[in-house]
Amino acid sequence: MGAISLVVTLLTFPALAQSPSAAQARQWCFGTGKVSDDQRMDGCTAILKANPSNAAALANRGEIYRRKGDPERAVADLNRAVDLDPNDASAWYNRGIAYDDLGDRDHAIADYTRAIRLEPGDALYHNNRGNSLIAKNDYAHAMVDYDRAIKLDPKFALAYFNRGTALREHQEAERALADLDMSIKLDPTYGPAYGNRARIFRDKGDRARALADFARSIELNPSNDRDAYARANMYFDDHDYARALADYDRSIKANASYSGVFNARCMTHAILGHLPEALADCEQALKMRPNDPYTLDSRGLVHLKFGNLDAAIADYDAALGAKPELDSALYGRGLAKRKKGDADGAERDVAAAKAINAGIADTFAPYGVQ
């Protein structure tokens, strides 16, 4: 959601086992020195035991809850903080981030707006409201906020990234490229900016620069599953299946929650002849997204290569039931029917596939089936 504004500076320091004294609690909760999140939490909690109405302690502890991945508790503390001190712009802002973490864009936007009214010159507030507006598909108002954030802070790399990303998604590639260039110039260590710039180069047909930017993104953040997946798809399109497989592996290792990556890896394993692995990946994808026509189509190919013709035809039938114009399923079913001796059925399916995609035979050429 952008740079996070804390009331205090948070650095790492070993936490002590004993409860803090009153002076130590104040230092941990409000200090700007070497204080860990756990110490900040303990200090603020000790202060709040003595005085439950300490708005600043509530605001600081609420932000720590959010940083620790507990936005519900964050909102609870920040609710009390803004009730006690409605002029604390940072508390409104931080509660907005917590609401965003909860997926509640409307409350997030309302809180960012309140923070902006109190401190209209803070670029962070405009940037984050822009992100929430984008999440609600309010492109026009989001762009106003990004523009304002950049005007307030011309060196705000993340605002350039966010605006560039929004521009790319709205087919304004050249303006997006300029913003992402500036984001990278201002912060050469922010991997997602390279990844989104890579997508622009890819879409423009500049594969060399796209691959270079994806490589830099992944180098900076090896756990970026989205960029690993995107680069894998580029390698797959280039028929560089070994590299594609390595990147699909990398993507799944970083984030195993997306069925599409399992489907893509299923296809790659199938093409490479790793049929048990391919089948396992397709099965996993279908557990995550049952009856997906593209995964049924992929599993049909696996069964076809295994020689399980009835199973292949059943999968292709199911895929076509969900998506009747799926050319690859028609063509694959035609091949399976041919192998079973159904020449007429095969001819009908192959002809139907070629009517949709004249190059379907070329698509199947690397798959190792005829």
PDB file of C-alpha atoms in Angstrom, residues 61-270:
ATOM      1  CA  ARG A  61       0.206  -0.165  19.485  1.00  0.00           C
ATOM      2  CA  GLY A  62      -2.442  -0.236  16.773  1.00  0.00           C
ATOM      3  CA  GLU A  63       0.200   0.313  14.153  1.00  0.00           C
ATOM      4  CA  ILE A  64       2.334  -2.489  15.608  1.00  0.00           C
ATOM      5  CA  TYR A  65      -0.651  -4.851  15.486  1.00  0.00           C
ATOM      6  CA  ARG A  66      -1.046  -3.968  11.820  1.00  0.00           C
ATOM      7  CA  ARG A  67       2.619  -4.551  11.104  1.00  0.00           C
ATOM      8  CA  LYS A  68       2.348  -7.933  12.794  1.00  0.00           C
ATOM      9  CA  GLY A  69      -0.507  -8.942  10.495  1.00  0.00           C
ATOM     10  CA  ASP A  70      -3.390  -8.425  12.939  1.00  0.00           C
ATOM     11  CA  PRO A  71      -5.468  -5.676  11.301  1.00  0.00           C
ATOM     12  CA  GLU A  72      -8.548  -6.404  13.447  1.00  0.00           C
ATOM     13  CA  ARG A  73      -6.692  -5.533  16.663  1.00  0.00           C
ATOM     14  CA  ALA A  74      -5.062  -2.641  14.867  1.00  0.00           C
ATOM     15  CA  VAL A  75      -8.453  -1.187  13.993  1.00  0.00           C
ATOM     16  CA  ALA A  76      -9.691  -1.700  17.574  1.00  0.00           C
ATOM     17  CA  ASP A  77      -6.772   0.289  19.021  1.00  0.00           C
ATOM     18  CA  LEU A  78      -6.888   2.949  16.324  1.00  0.00           C
ATOM     19  CA  ASN A  79     -10.649   3.359  16.784  1.00  0.00           C
ATOM     20  CA  ARG A  80     -10.029   4.349  20.390  1.00  0.00           C
ATOM     21  CA  ALA A  81      -7.059   6.495  19.418  1.00  0.00           C
ATOM     22  CA  VAL A  82      -9.007   8.648  16.954  1.00  0.00           C
ATOM     23  CA  ASP A  83     -11.951   8.894  19.332  1.00  0.00           C
ATOM     24  CA  LEU A  84      -9.633  10.284  21.986  1.00  0.00           C
ATOM     25  CA  ASP A  85      -7.614  12.476  19.592  1.00  0.00           C
ATOM     26  CA  PRO A  86      -9.498  13.151  16.351  1.00  0.00           C
ATOM     27  CA  ASN A  87      -6.755  15.519  15.187  1.00  0.00           C
ATOM     28  CA  ASP A  88      -4.081  12.807  14.944  1.00  0.00           C
ATOM     29  CA  ALA A  89      -3.682  12.562  11.172  1.00  0.00           C
ATOM     30  CA  SER A  90      -1.225   9.685  11.452  1.00  0.00           C
ATOM     31  CA  ALA A  91      -3.717   7.568  13.413  1.00  0.00           C
ATOM     32  CA  TRP A  92      -6.386   8.098  10.735  1.00  0.00           C
ATOM     33  CA  TYR A  93      -3.831   7.205   8.067  1.00  0.00           C
ATOM     34  CA  ASN A  94      -2.677   4.071   9.852  1.00  0.00           C
ATOM     35  CA  ARG A  95      -6.256   2.950  10.431  1.00  0.00           C
ATOM     36  CA  GLY A  96      -6.805   3.456   6.707  1.00  0.00           C
ATOM     37  CA  ILE A  97      -3.952   1.043   6.006  1.00  0.00           C
ATOM     38  CA  ALA A  98      -5.445  -1.479   8.444  1.00  0.00           C
ATOM     39  CA  TYR A  99      -8.814  -1.234   6.685  1.00  0.00           C
ATOM     40  CA  ASP A 100      -7.037  -1.751   3.369  1.00  0.00           C
ATOM     41  CA  ASP A 101      -5.406  -4.859   4.804  1.00  0.00           C
ATOM     42  CA  LEU A 102      -8.911  -6.058   5.633  1.00  0.00           C
ATOM     43  CA  GLY A 103     -10.101  -5.304   2.100  1.00  0.00           C
ATOM     44  CA  ASP A 104     -12.453  -2.552   3.310  1.00  0.00           C
ATOM     45  CA  ARG A 105     -11.660   0.092   0.697  1.00  0.00           C
ATOM     46  CA  ASP A 106     -14.527   2.426   1.578  1.00  0.00           C
ATOM     47  CA  HIS A 107     -13.454   2.822   5.196  1.00  0.00           C
ATOM     48  CA  ALA A 108      -9.824   3.105   4.093  1.00  0.00           C
ATOM     49  CA  ILE A 109     -10.648   5.933   1.680  1.00  0.00           C
ATOM     50  CA  ALA A 110     -12.674   7.716   4.356  1.00  0.00           C
ATOM     51  CA  ASP A 111      -9.748   7.513   6.791  1.00  0.00           C
ATOM     52  CA  TYR A 112      -7.190   8.683   4.257  1.00  0.00           C
ATOM     53  CA  THR A 113      -9.497  11.567   3.390  1.00  0.00           C
ATOM     54  CA  ARG A 114      -9.699  12.542   7.054  1.00  0.00           C
ATOM     55  CA  ALA A 115      -5.908  12.419   7.315  1.00  0.00           C
ATOM     56  CA  ILE A 116      -5.594  14.579   4.199  1.00  0.00           C
ATOM     57  CA  ARG A 117      -7.963  17.178   5.643  1.00  0.00           C
ATOM     58  CA  LEU A 118      -5.776  17.387   8.717  1.00  0.00           C
ATOM     59  CA  GLU A 119      -2.455  17.361   6.826  1.00  0.00           C
ATOM     60  CA  PRO A 120      -3.085  18.114   3.149  1.00  0.00           C
ATOM     61  CA  GLY A 121       0.617  18.329   2.381  1.00  0.00           C
ATOM     62  CA  ASP A 122       1.486  14.696   3.134  1.00  0.00           C
ATOM     63  CA  ALA A 123       2.224  12.813  -0.091  1.00  0.00           C
ATOM     64  CA  LEU A 124       1.844   9.403   1.594  1.00  0.00           C
ATOM     65  CA  TYR A 125      -1.808  10.028   2.353  1.00  0.00           C
ATOM     66  CA  HIS A 126      -2.614  10.882  -1.249  1.00  0.00           C
ATOM     67  CA  ASN A 127      -0.622   7.929  -2.553  1.00  0.00           C
ATOM     68  CA  ASN A 128      -2.428   5.420  -0.363  1.00  0.00           C
ATOM     69  CA  ARG A 129      -5.847   6.863  -1.110  1.00  0.00           C
ATOM     70  CA  GLY A 130      -4.969   6.526  -4.786  1.00  0.00           C
ATOM     71  CA  ASN A 131      -4.234   2.830  -4.241  1.00  0.00           C
ATOM     72  CA  SER A 132      -7.570   2.282  -2.527  1.00  0.00           C
ATOM     73  CA  LEU A 133      -9.383   4.118  -5.300  1.00  0.00           C
ATOM     74  CA  ILE A 134      -7.649   1.940  -7.902  1.00  0.00           C
ATOM     75  CA  ALA A 135      -8.813  -1.124  -5.979  1.00  0.00           C
ATOM     76  CA  LYS A 136     -12.373   0.193  -6.460  1.00  0.00           C
ATOM     77  CA  ASN A 137     -11.717   0.815 -10.178  1.00  0.00           C
ATOM     78  CA  ASP A 138     -11.997   4.576  -9.669  1.00  0.00           C
ATOM     79  CA  TYR A 139      -9.175   5.354 -12.062  1.00  0.00           C
ATOM     80  CA  ALA A 140      -9.889   9.054 -12.559  1.00  0.00           C
ATOM     81  CA  HIS A 141      -9.841   9.986  -8.871  1.00  0.00           C
ATOM     82  CA  ALA A 142      -6.867   7.713  -8.209  1.00  0.00           C
ATOM     83  CA  MET A 143      -4.851   9.551 -10.852  1.00  0.00           C
ATOM     84  CA  VAL A 144      -5.664  12.872  -9.186  1.00  0.00           C
ATOM     85  CA  ASP A 145      -4.238  11.525  -5.934  1.00  0.00           C
ATOM     86  CA  TYR A 146      -1.114  10.118  -7.565  1.00  0.00           C
ATOM     87  CA  ASP A 147      -0.547  13.411  -9.382  1.00  0.00           C
ATOM     88  CA  ARG A 148      -0.916  15.286  -6.104  1.00  0.00           C
ATOM     89  CA  ALA A 149       1.441  12.940  -4.267  1.00  0.00           C
ATOM     90  CA  ILE A 150       4.111  13.455  -6.922  1.00  0.00           C
ATOM     91  CA  LYS A 151       3.609  17.219  -6.906  1.00  0.00           C
ATOM     92  CA  LEU A 152       4.050  17.258  -3.133  1.00  0.00           C
ATOM     93  CA  ASP A 153       7.109  14.985  -3.306  1.00  0.00           C
ATOM     94  CA  PRO A 154       8.746  14.850  -6.754  1.00  0.00           C
ATOM     95  CA  LYS A 155      11.166  12.191  -5.462  1.00  0.00           C
ATOM     96  CA  PHE A 156       8.444   9.803  -4.265  1.00  0.00           C
ATOM     97  CA  ALA A 157       9.479   6.681  -6.170  1.00  0.00           C
ATOM     98  CA  LEU A 158       6.523   4.587  -5.022  1.00  0.00           C
ATOM     99  CA  ALA A 159       3.991   7.138  -6.250  1.00  0.00           C
ATOM    100  CA  TYR A 160       5.586   7.036  -9.716  1.00  0.00           C
ATOM    101  CA  PHE A 161       5.396   3.234  -9.575  1.00  0.00           C
ATOM    102  CA  ASN A 162       1.730   3.254  -8.579  1.00  0.00           C
ATOM    103  CA  ARG A 163       0.797   5.824 -11.211  1.00  0.00           C
ATOM    104  CA  GLY A 164       2.797   3.982 -13.853  1.00  0.00           C
ATOM    105  CA  THR A 165       1.116   0.712 -12.956  1.00  0.00           C
ATOM    106  CA  ALA A 166      -2.317   2.320 -13.213  1.00  0.00           C
ATOM    107  CA  LEU A 167      -1.422   3.847 -16.568  1.00  0.00           C
ATOM    108  CA  ARG A 168      -0.226   0.505 -17.918  1.00  0.00           C
ATOM    109  CA  GLU A 169      -3.435  -1.176 -16.863  1.00  0.00           C
ATOM    110  CA  HIS A 170      -5.361   1.511 -18.755  1.00  0.00           C
ATOM    111  CA  GLN A 171      -3.394   1.000 -21.982  1.00  0.00           C
ATOM    112  CA  GLU A 172      -1.291   4.161 -21.692  1.00  0.00           C
ATOM    113  CA  ALA A 173       1.985   2.351 -22.208  1.00  0.00           C
ATOM    114  CA  GLU A 174       4.267   5.264 -23.044  1.00  0.00           C
ATOM    115  CA  ARG A 175       3.204   7.364 -20.058  1.00  0.00           C
ATOM    116  CA  ALA A 176       3.442   4.275 -17.880  1.00  0.00           C
ATOM    117  CA  LEU A 177       6.953   3.583 -19.133  1.00  0.00           C
ATOM    118  CA  ALA A 178       8.043   7.127 -18.288  1.00  0.00           C
ATOM    119  CA  ASP A 179       6.713   6.781 -14.738  1.00  0.00           C
ATOM    120  CA  LEU A 180       8.322   3.397 -14.192  1.00  0.00           C
ATOM    121  CA  ASP A 181      11.621   4.697 -15.554  1.00  0.00           C
ATOM    122  CA  MET A 182      11.453   7.516 -13.012  1.00  0.00           C
ATOM    123  CA  SER A 183      10.512   5.139 -10.203  1.00  0.00           C
ATOM    124  CA  ILE A 184      13.552   2.987 -10.975  1.00  0.00           C
ATOM    125  CA  LYS A 185      15.798   6.031 -11.248  1.00  0.00           C
ATOM    126  CA  LEU A 186      14.688   7.216  -7.811  1.00  0.00           C
ATOM    127  CA  ASP A 187      14.793   3.748  -6.218  1.00  0.00           C
ATOM    128  CA  PRO A 188      16.856   1.206  -8.206  1.00  0.00           C
ATOM    129  CA  THR A 189      16.245  -1.468  -5.550  1.00  0.00           C
ATOM    130  CA  TYR A 190      12.441  -1.729  -5.898  1.00  0.00           C
ATOM    131  CA  GLY A 191      11.853  -4.980  -7.772  1.00  0.00           C
ATOM    132  CA  PRO A 192       8.161  -4.599  -8.729  1.00  0.00           C
ATOM    133  CA  ALA A 193       8.979  -1.507 -10.799  1.00  0.00           C
ATOM    134  CA  TYR A 194      11.268  -3.619 -12.981  1.00  0.00           C
ATOM    135  CA  GLY A 195       8.587  -6.301 -13.200  1.00  0.00           C
ATOM    136  CA  ASN A 196       5.902  -3.910 -14.398  1.00  0.00           C
ATOM    137  CA  ARG A 197       8.297  -2.248 -16.820  1.00  0.00           C
ATOM    138  CA  ALA A 198       9.123  -5.723 -18.119  1.00  0.00           C
ATOM    139  CA  ARG A 199       5.439  -6.259 -18.897  1.00  0.00           C
ATOM    140  CA  ILE A 200       5.391  -3.102 -21.009  1.00  0.00           C
ATOM    141  CA  PHE A 201       8.474  -4.225 -22.936  1.00  0.00           C
ATOM    142  CA  ARG A 202       6.955  -7.688 -23.359  1.00  0.00           C
ATOM    143  CA  ASP A 203       3.711  -6.261 -24.730  1.00  0.00           C
ATOM    144  CA  LYS A 204       5.695  -4.033 -27.103  1.00  0.00           C
ATOM    145  CA  GLY A 205       7.547  -7.089 -28.424  1.00  0.00           C
ATOM    146  CA  ASP A 206      10.899  -6.131 -26.856  1.00  0.00           C
ATOM    147  CA  ARG A 207      11.550  -9.527 -25.317  1.00  0.00           C
ATOM    148  CA  ALA A 208      15.222  -8.946 -24.553  1.00  0.00           C
ATOM    149  CA  ARG A 209      14.528  -5.902 -22.385  1.00  0.00           C
ATOM    150  CA  ALA A 210      11.511  -7.598 -20.823  1.00  0.00           C
ATOM    151  CA  LEU A 211      13.596 -10.599 -19.790  1.00  0.00           C
ATOM    152  CA  ALA A 212      16.347  -8.332 -18.466  1.00  0.00           C
ATOM    153  CA  ASP A 213      13.864  -6.441 -16.289  1.00  0.00           C
ATOM    154  CA  PHE A 214      12.222  -9.620 -15.024  1.00  0.00           C
ATOM    155  CA  ALA A 215      15.673 -10.940 -14.152  1.00  0.00           C
ATOM    156  CA  ARG A 216      16.449  -7.797 -12.165  1.00  0.00           C
ATOM    157  CA  SER A 217      13.106  -7.949 -10.359  1.00  0.00           C
ATOM    158  CA  ILE A 218      13.614 -11.573  -9.377  1.00  0.00           C
ATOM    159  CA  GLU A 219      17.211 -10.892  -8.353  1.00  0.00           C
ATOM    160  CA  LEU A 220      16.006  -8.148  -6.004  1.00  0.00           C
ATOM    161  CA  ASN A 221      13.103 -10.223  -4.690  1.00  0.00           C
ATOM    162  CA  PRO A 222      13.493 -13.969  -5.305  1.00  0.00           C
ATOM    163  CA  SER A 223      10.079 -14.615  -3.749  1.00  0.00           C
ATOM    164  CA  ASN A 224       8.209 -12.492  -6.313  1.00  0.00           C
ATOM    165  CA  ASP A 225       5.914 -15.228  -7.563  1.00  0.00           C
ATOM    166  CA  ARG A 226       4.083 -13.006 -10.065  1.00  0.00           C
ATOM    167  CA  ASP A 227       7.211 -11.982 -11.945  1.00  0.00           C
ATOM    168  CA  ALA A 228       8.574 -15.540 -11.904  1.00  0.00           C
ATOM    169  CA  TYR A 229       5.270 -16.714 -13.386  1.00  0.00           C
ATOM    170  CA  ALA A 230       5.267 -13.979 -16.014  1.00  0.00           C
ATOM    171  CA  ARG A 231       8.843 -14.791 -17.058  1.00  0.00           C
ATOM    172  CA  ALA A 232       8.006 -18.501 -17.136  1.00  0.00           C
ATOM    173  CA  ASN A 233       5.191 -17.777 -19.580  1.00  0.00           C
ATOM    174  CA  MET A 234       7.624 -15.901 -21.808  1.00  0.00           C
ATOM    175  CA  TYR A 235      10.018 -18.853 -21.775  1.00  0.00           C
ATOM    176  CA  PHE A 236       7.111 -21.205 -22.487  1.00  0.00           C
ATOM    177  CA  ASP A 237       6.087 -19.111 -25.500  1.00  0.00           C
ATOM    178  CA  ASP A 238       9.702 -19.326 -26.712  1.00  0.00           C
ATOM    179  CA  HIS A 239       9.573 -23.141 -26.343  1.00  0.00           C
ATOM    180  CA  ASP A 240      12.329 -22.837 -23.718  1.00  0.00           C
ATOM    181  CA  TYR A 241      10.572 -25.374 -21.516  1.00  0.00           C
ATOM    182  CA  ALA A 242      13.427 -26.097 -19.121  1.00  0.00           C
ATOM    183  CA  ARG A 243      13.689 -22.455 -18.103  1.00  0.00           C
ATOM    184  CA  ALA A 244       9.924 -22.146 -17.996  1.00  0.00           C
ATOM    185  CA  LEU A 245       9.749 -25.110 -15.635  1.00  0.00           C
ATOM    186  CA  ALA A 246      12.389 -23.603 -13.343  1.00  0.00           C
ATOM    187  CA  ASP A 247      10.404 -20.383 -13.077  1.00  0.00           C
ATOM    188  CA  TYR A 248       7.098 -22.161 -12.513  1.00  0.00           C
ATOM    189  CA  ASP A 249       8.844 -24.054  -9.710  1.00  0.00           C
ATOM    190  CA  ARG A 250      10.104 -20.758  -8.308  1.00  0.00           C
ATOM    191  CA  SER A 251       6.661 -19.179  -8.489  1.00  0.00           C
ATOM    192  CA  ILE A 252       4.955 -22.100  -6.739  1.00  0.00           C
ATOM    193  CA  LYS A 253       7.638 -22.238  -4.049  1.00  0.00           C
ATOM    194  CA  ALA A 254       6.976 -18.567  -3.289  1.00  0.00           C
ATOM    195  CA  ASN A 255       3.177 -18.800  -3.476  1.00  0.00           C
ATOM    196  CA  ALA A 256       1.312 -22.051  -3.980  1.00  0.00           C
ATOM    197  CA  SER A 257      -2.158 -20.491  -3.928  1.00  0.00           C
ATOM    198  CA  TYR A 258      -2.736 -19.858  -7.644  1.00  0.00           C
ATOM    199  CA  SER A 259      -4.200 -22.681  -9.696  1.00  0.00           C
ATOM    200  CA  GLY A 260      -3.029 -21.195 -12.983  1.00  0.00           C
ATOM    201  CA  VAL A 261       0.626 -21.766 -12.153  1.00  0.00           C
ATOM    202  CA  PHE A 262      -0.025 -25.438 -11.418  1.00  0.00           C
ATOM    203  CA  ASN A 263      -1.858 -25.739 -14.725  1.00  0.00           C
ATOM    204  CA  ALA A 264       1.027 -24.077 -16.570  1.00  0.00           C
ATOM    205  CA  ARG A 265       3.546 -26.354 -14.890  1.00  0.00           C
ATOM    206  CA  CYS A 266       1.344 -29.359 -15.721  1.00  0.00           C
ATOM    207  CA  MET A 267       1.548 -28.435 -19.411  1.00  0.00           C
ATOM    208  CA  THR A 268       5.302 -27.902 -19.208  1.00  0.00           C
ATOM    209  CA  HIS A 269       5.894 -31.237 -17.509  1.00  0.00           C
ATOM    210  CA  ALA A 270       3.661 -32.909 -20.108  1.00  0.00           C
TER     211      ALA A 270
END
